[in-house]
CSV table of C-alpha atoms in Angstrom, one decimal:
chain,number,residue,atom,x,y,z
A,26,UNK,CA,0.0,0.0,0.0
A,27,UNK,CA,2.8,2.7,0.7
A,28,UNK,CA,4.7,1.6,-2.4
A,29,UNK,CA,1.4,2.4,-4.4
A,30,UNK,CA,0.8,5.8,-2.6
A,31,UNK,CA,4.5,7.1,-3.4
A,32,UNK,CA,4.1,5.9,-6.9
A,33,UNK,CA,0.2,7.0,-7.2
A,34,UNK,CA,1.3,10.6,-5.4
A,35,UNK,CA,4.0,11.4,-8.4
A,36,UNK,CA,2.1,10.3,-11.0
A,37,UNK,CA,-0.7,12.4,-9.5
A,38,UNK,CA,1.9,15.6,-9.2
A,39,UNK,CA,2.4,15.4,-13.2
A,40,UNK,CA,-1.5,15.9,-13.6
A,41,UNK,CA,-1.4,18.9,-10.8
A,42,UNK,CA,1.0,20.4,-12.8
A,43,UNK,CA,-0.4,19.9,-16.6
A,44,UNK,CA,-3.7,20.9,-15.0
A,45,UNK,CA,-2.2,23.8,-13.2
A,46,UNK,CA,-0.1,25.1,-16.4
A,47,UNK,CA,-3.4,24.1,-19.0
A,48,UNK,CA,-5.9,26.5,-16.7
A,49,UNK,CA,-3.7,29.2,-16.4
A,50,UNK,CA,-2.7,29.7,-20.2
A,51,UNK,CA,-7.1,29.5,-20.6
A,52,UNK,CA,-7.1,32.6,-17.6
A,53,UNK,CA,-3.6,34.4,-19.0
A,54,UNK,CA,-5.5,36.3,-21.8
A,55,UNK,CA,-7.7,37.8,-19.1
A,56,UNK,CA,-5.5,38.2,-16.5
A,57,UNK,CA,-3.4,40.8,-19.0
A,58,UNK,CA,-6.6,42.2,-19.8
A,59,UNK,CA,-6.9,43.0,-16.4
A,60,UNK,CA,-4.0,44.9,-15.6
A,61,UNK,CA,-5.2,47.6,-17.8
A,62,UNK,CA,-7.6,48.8,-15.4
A,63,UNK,CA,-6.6,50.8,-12.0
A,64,UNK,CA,-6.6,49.9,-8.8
A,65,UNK,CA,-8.8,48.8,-6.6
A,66,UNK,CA,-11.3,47.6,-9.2
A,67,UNK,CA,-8.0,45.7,-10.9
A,68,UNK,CA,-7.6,43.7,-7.8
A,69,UNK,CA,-11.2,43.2,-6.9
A,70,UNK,CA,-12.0,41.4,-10.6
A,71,UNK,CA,-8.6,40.1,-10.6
A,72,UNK,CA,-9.7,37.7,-7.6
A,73,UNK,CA,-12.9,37.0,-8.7
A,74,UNK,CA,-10.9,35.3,-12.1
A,75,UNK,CA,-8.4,33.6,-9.8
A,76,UNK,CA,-11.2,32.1,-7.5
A,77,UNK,CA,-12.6,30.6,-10.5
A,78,UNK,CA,-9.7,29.3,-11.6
A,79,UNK,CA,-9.0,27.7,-8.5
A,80,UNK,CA,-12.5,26.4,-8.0
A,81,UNK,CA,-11.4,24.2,-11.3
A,82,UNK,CA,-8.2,23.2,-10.2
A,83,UNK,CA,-8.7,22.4,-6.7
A,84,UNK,CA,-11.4,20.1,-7.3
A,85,UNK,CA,-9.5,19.2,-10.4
A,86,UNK,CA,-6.6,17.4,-8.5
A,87,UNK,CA,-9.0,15.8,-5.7
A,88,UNK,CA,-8.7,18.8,-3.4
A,89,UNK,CA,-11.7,20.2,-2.8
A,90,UNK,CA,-11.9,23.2,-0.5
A,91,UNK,CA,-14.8,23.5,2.4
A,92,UNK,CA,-15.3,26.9,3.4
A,93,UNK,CA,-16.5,28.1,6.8
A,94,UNK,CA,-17.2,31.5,8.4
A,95,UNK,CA,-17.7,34.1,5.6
A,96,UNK,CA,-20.4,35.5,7.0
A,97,UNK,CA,-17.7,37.2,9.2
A,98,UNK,CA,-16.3,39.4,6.9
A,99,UNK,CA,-18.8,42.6,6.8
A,100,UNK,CA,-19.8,44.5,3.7
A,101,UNK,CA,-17.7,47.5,3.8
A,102,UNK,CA,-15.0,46.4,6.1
A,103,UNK,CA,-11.4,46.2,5.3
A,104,UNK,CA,-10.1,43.0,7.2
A,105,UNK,CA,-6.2,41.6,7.8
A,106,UNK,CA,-6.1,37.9,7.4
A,107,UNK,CA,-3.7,35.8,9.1
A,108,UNK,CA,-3.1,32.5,8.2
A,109,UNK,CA,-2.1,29.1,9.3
A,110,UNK,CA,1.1,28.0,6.8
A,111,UNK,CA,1.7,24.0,6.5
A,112,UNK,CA,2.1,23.8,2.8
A,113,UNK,CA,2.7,25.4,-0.6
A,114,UNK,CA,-1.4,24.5,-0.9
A,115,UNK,CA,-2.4,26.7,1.3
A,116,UNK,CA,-2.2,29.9,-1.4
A,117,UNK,CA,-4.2,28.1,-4.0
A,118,UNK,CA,-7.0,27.4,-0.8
A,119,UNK,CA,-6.7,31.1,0.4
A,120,UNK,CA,-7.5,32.3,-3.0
A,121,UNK,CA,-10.3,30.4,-3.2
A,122,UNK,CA,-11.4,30.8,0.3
A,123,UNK,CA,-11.0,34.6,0.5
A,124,UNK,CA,-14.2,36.9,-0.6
A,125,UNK,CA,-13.6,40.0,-2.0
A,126,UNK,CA,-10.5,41.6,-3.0
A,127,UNK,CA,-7.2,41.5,-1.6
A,128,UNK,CA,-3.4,40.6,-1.8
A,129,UNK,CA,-0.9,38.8,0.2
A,130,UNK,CA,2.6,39.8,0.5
A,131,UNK,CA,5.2,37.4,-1.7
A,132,UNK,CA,8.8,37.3,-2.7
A,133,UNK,CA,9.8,39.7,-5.7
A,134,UNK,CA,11.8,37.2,-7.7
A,135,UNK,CA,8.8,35.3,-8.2
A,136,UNK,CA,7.9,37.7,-10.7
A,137,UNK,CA,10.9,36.5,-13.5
A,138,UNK,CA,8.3,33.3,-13.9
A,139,UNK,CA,7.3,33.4,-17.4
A,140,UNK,CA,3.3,34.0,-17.8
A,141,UNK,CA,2.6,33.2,-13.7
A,142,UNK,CA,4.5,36.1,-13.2
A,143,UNK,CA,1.9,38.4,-14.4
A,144,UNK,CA,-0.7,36.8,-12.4
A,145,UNK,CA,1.5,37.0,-9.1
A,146,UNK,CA,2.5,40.7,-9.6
A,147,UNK,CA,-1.2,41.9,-9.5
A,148,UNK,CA,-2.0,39.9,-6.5
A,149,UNK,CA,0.8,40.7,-4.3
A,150,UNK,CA,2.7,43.2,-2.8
A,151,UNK,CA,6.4,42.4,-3.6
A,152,UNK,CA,9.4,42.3,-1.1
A,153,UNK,CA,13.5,41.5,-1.0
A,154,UNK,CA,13.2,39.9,2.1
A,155,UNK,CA,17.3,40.8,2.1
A,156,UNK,CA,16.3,44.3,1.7
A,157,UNK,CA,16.1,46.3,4.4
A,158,UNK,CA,14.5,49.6,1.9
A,159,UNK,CA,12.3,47.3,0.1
A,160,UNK,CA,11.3,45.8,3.4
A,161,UNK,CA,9.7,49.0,4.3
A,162,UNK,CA,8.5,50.1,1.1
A,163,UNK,CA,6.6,46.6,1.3
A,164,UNK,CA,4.7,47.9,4.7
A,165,UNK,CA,3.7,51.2,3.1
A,166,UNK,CA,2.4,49.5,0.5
A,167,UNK,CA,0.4,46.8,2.3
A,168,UNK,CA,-0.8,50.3,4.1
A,169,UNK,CA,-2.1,51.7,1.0
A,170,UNK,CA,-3.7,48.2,0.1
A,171,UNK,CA,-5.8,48.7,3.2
A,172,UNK,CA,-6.7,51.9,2.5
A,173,UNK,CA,-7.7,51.1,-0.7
A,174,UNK,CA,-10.4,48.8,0.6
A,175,UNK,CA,-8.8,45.3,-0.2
A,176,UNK,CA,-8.0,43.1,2.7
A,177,UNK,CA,-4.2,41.5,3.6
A,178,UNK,CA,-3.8,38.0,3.6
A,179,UNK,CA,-0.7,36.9,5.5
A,180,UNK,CA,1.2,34.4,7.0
A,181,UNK,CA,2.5,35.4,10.3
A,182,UNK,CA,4.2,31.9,10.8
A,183,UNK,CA,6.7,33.5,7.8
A,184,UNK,CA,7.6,30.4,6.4
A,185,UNK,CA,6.0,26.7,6.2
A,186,UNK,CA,5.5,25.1,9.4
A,187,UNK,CA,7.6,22.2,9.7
A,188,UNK,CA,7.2,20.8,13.0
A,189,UNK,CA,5.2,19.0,14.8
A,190,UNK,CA,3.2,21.5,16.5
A,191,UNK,CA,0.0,23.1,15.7
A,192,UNK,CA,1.7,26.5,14.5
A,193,UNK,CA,5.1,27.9,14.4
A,194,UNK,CA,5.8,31.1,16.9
A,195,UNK,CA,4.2,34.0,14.7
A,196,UNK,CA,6.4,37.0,13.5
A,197,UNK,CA,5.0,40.7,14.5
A,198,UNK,CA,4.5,42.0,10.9
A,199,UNK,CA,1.2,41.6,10.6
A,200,UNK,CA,-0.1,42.3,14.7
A,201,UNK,CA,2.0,46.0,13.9
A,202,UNK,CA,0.2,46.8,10.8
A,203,UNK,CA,-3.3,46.0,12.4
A,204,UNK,CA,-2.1,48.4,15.1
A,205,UNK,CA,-1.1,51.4,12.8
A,206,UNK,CA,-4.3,51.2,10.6
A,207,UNK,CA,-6.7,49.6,13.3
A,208,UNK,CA,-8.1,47.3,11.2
A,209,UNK,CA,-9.3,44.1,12.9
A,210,UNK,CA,-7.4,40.6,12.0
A,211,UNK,CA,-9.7,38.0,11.3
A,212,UNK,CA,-7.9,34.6,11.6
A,213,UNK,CA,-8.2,31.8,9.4
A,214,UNK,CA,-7.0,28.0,9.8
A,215,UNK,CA,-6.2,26.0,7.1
A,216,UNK,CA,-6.7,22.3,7.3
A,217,UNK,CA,-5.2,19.3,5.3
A,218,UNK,CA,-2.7,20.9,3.0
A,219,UNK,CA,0.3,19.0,4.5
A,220,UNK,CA,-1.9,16.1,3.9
A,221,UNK,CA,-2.3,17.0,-0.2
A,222,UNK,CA,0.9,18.3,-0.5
A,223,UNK,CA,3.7,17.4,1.9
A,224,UNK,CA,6.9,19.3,2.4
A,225,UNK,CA,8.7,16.4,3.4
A,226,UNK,CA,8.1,14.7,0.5
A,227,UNK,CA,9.5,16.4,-3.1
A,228,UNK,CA,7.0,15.9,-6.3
A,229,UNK,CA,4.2,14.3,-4.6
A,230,UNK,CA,0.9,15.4,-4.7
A,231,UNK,CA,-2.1,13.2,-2.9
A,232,UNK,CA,-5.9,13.5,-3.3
A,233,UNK,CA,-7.4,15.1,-0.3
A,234,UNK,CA,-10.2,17.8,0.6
A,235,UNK,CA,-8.9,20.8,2.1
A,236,UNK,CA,-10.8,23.2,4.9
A,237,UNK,CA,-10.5,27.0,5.2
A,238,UNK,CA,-12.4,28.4,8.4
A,239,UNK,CA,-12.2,32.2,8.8
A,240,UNK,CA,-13.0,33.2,12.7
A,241,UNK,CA,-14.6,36.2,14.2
A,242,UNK,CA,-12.8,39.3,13.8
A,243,UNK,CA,-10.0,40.5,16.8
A,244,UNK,CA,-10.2,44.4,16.8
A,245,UNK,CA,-7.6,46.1,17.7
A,246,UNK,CA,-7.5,47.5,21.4
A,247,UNK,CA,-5.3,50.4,21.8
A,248,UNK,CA,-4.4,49.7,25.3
A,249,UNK,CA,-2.7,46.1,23.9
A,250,UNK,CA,0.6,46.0,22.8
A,251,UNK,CA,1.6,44.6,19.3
A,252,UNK,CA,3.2,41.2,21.3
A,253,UNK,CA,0.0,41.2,23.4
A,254,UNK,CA,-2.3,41.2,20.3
A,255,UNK,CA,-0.5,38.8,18.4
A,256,UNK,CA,-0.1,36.5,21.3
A,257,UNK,CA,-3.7,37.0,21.5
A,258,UNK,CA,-4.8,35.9,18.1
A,259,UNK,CA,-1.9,33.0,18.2
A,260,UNK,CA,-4.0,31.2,21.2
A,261,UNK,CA,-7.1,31.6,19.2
A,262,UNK,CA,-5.7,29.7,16.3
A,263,UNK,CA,-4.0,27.1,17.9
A,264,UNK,CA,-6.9,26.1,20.1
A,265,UNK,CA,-9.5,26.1,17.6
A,266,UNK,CA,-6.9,24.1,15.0
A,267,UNK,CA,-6.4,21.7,18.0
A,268,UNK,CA,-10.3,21.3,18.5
A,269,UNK,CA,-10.9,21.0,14.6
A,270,UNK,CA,-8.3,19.2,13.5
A,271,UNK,CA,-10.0,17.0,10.9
């Protein structure tokens, strides 16, 4: 049984990929099309093409995404998203899972990717992690994202979690940016990726629906400090990804 699993997962990573690179040659056309306009309205029908694109390709490769608590984003609000990180998977399942507009932050030499690059430029806000200036130009501009009326999707674990525990200690990036712009942080655990797509194990993609469950919304209290709000929101996540795990 695991000999057909590893050999099943690879052969299943070569159809990920032809129907990953198929799909978005179909969405490339519009996605240039797109960039003509000015933001926000770029950004906002921008997303609504990429969450049809994943609503084919997630199902596509036996992933499935189940979405829970939408209802907690209000019409109107401006929200920053933090997310659980266990796998590459989880972008493709925050697209989907994500309503409205919005971008996430992402490494700038992602860009030099022939065709994706297009696609990743208009839904991200591009840092030099090495970069101490673009570092800060990066914050401004996820600022300005905000105040444009898109939400920020991030990943305060900063890279894949690879341990064993629930979640990784979170970096302050995203706790100090709701404090300067006092937009609330709605968190969001992602379920099952690791299980779809391991980071342990190179070019092996398994069949397995995922879960996205946004929580209620943590305002930001001016009498907490950026470690005591972050702490915060990391004890909501990791009990309710304790109490849900699947």
């Amino acid at each position: 049984m695991r000999l057909f699993k590893e050999i099943f997962g690879r052969i299943w990573t070569v159809w990920g990929l032809i129907l990953f690179a198929g799909t978005l040659l179909v969405f490339t056309i519009s996605f240039v099309i797109i960039n003509l306009w000015k933001e926000p309205k770029r950004t906002h029908i921008f997303m609504r093409f990429c969450r049809a694109w994943m609503s084919i390709f997630l199902p596509g490769i036996g992933c499935p995404l189940t979405i829970k608590g939408r209802e907690h984003f209000k019409k109107g609000e401006t929200y920053i998203v933090v997310c659980n990180h266990n796998s590459l998977m989880d972008v493709p399942a925050s697209t989907l899972g994500l309503p409205g507009g919005n971008k996430t932050i992402a490494k700038k030499e992602m860009v030099r990717i022939p065709v994706f690059g297009i696609m990743y430029r208009m839904g991200s806000v591009l840092v030099d992690r090495k970069n101490e200036k673009s570092r800060r130009e990066s914050y401004t501009r996820m600022k300005q994202v905000l105040n444009m009326g898109l939400h920020m999707c991030l990943y305060p674990e900063g890279t894949r979690n690879k341990t064993n525990e629930p979640l990784k200690a979170f970096q302050d990036g995203a706790f100090r940016l709701a404090h300067d712009t006092r937009k609330s942080i709605i968190p969001a655990v992602i379920f099952n990726t690791r299980k779809a797509l391991p980071f342990d194990k190179p070019f092996f993609l398994w069949p397995h629906p995922l879960q996205m469950h946004f929580l209620e919304p943590v305002p930001v209290n001016e009498n907490e400090t950026t470690t005591q709000l972050k702490e915060k929101v990391f004890t909501i996540m990791k009990e309710y990804y304790v109490k849900h795990l699947p």
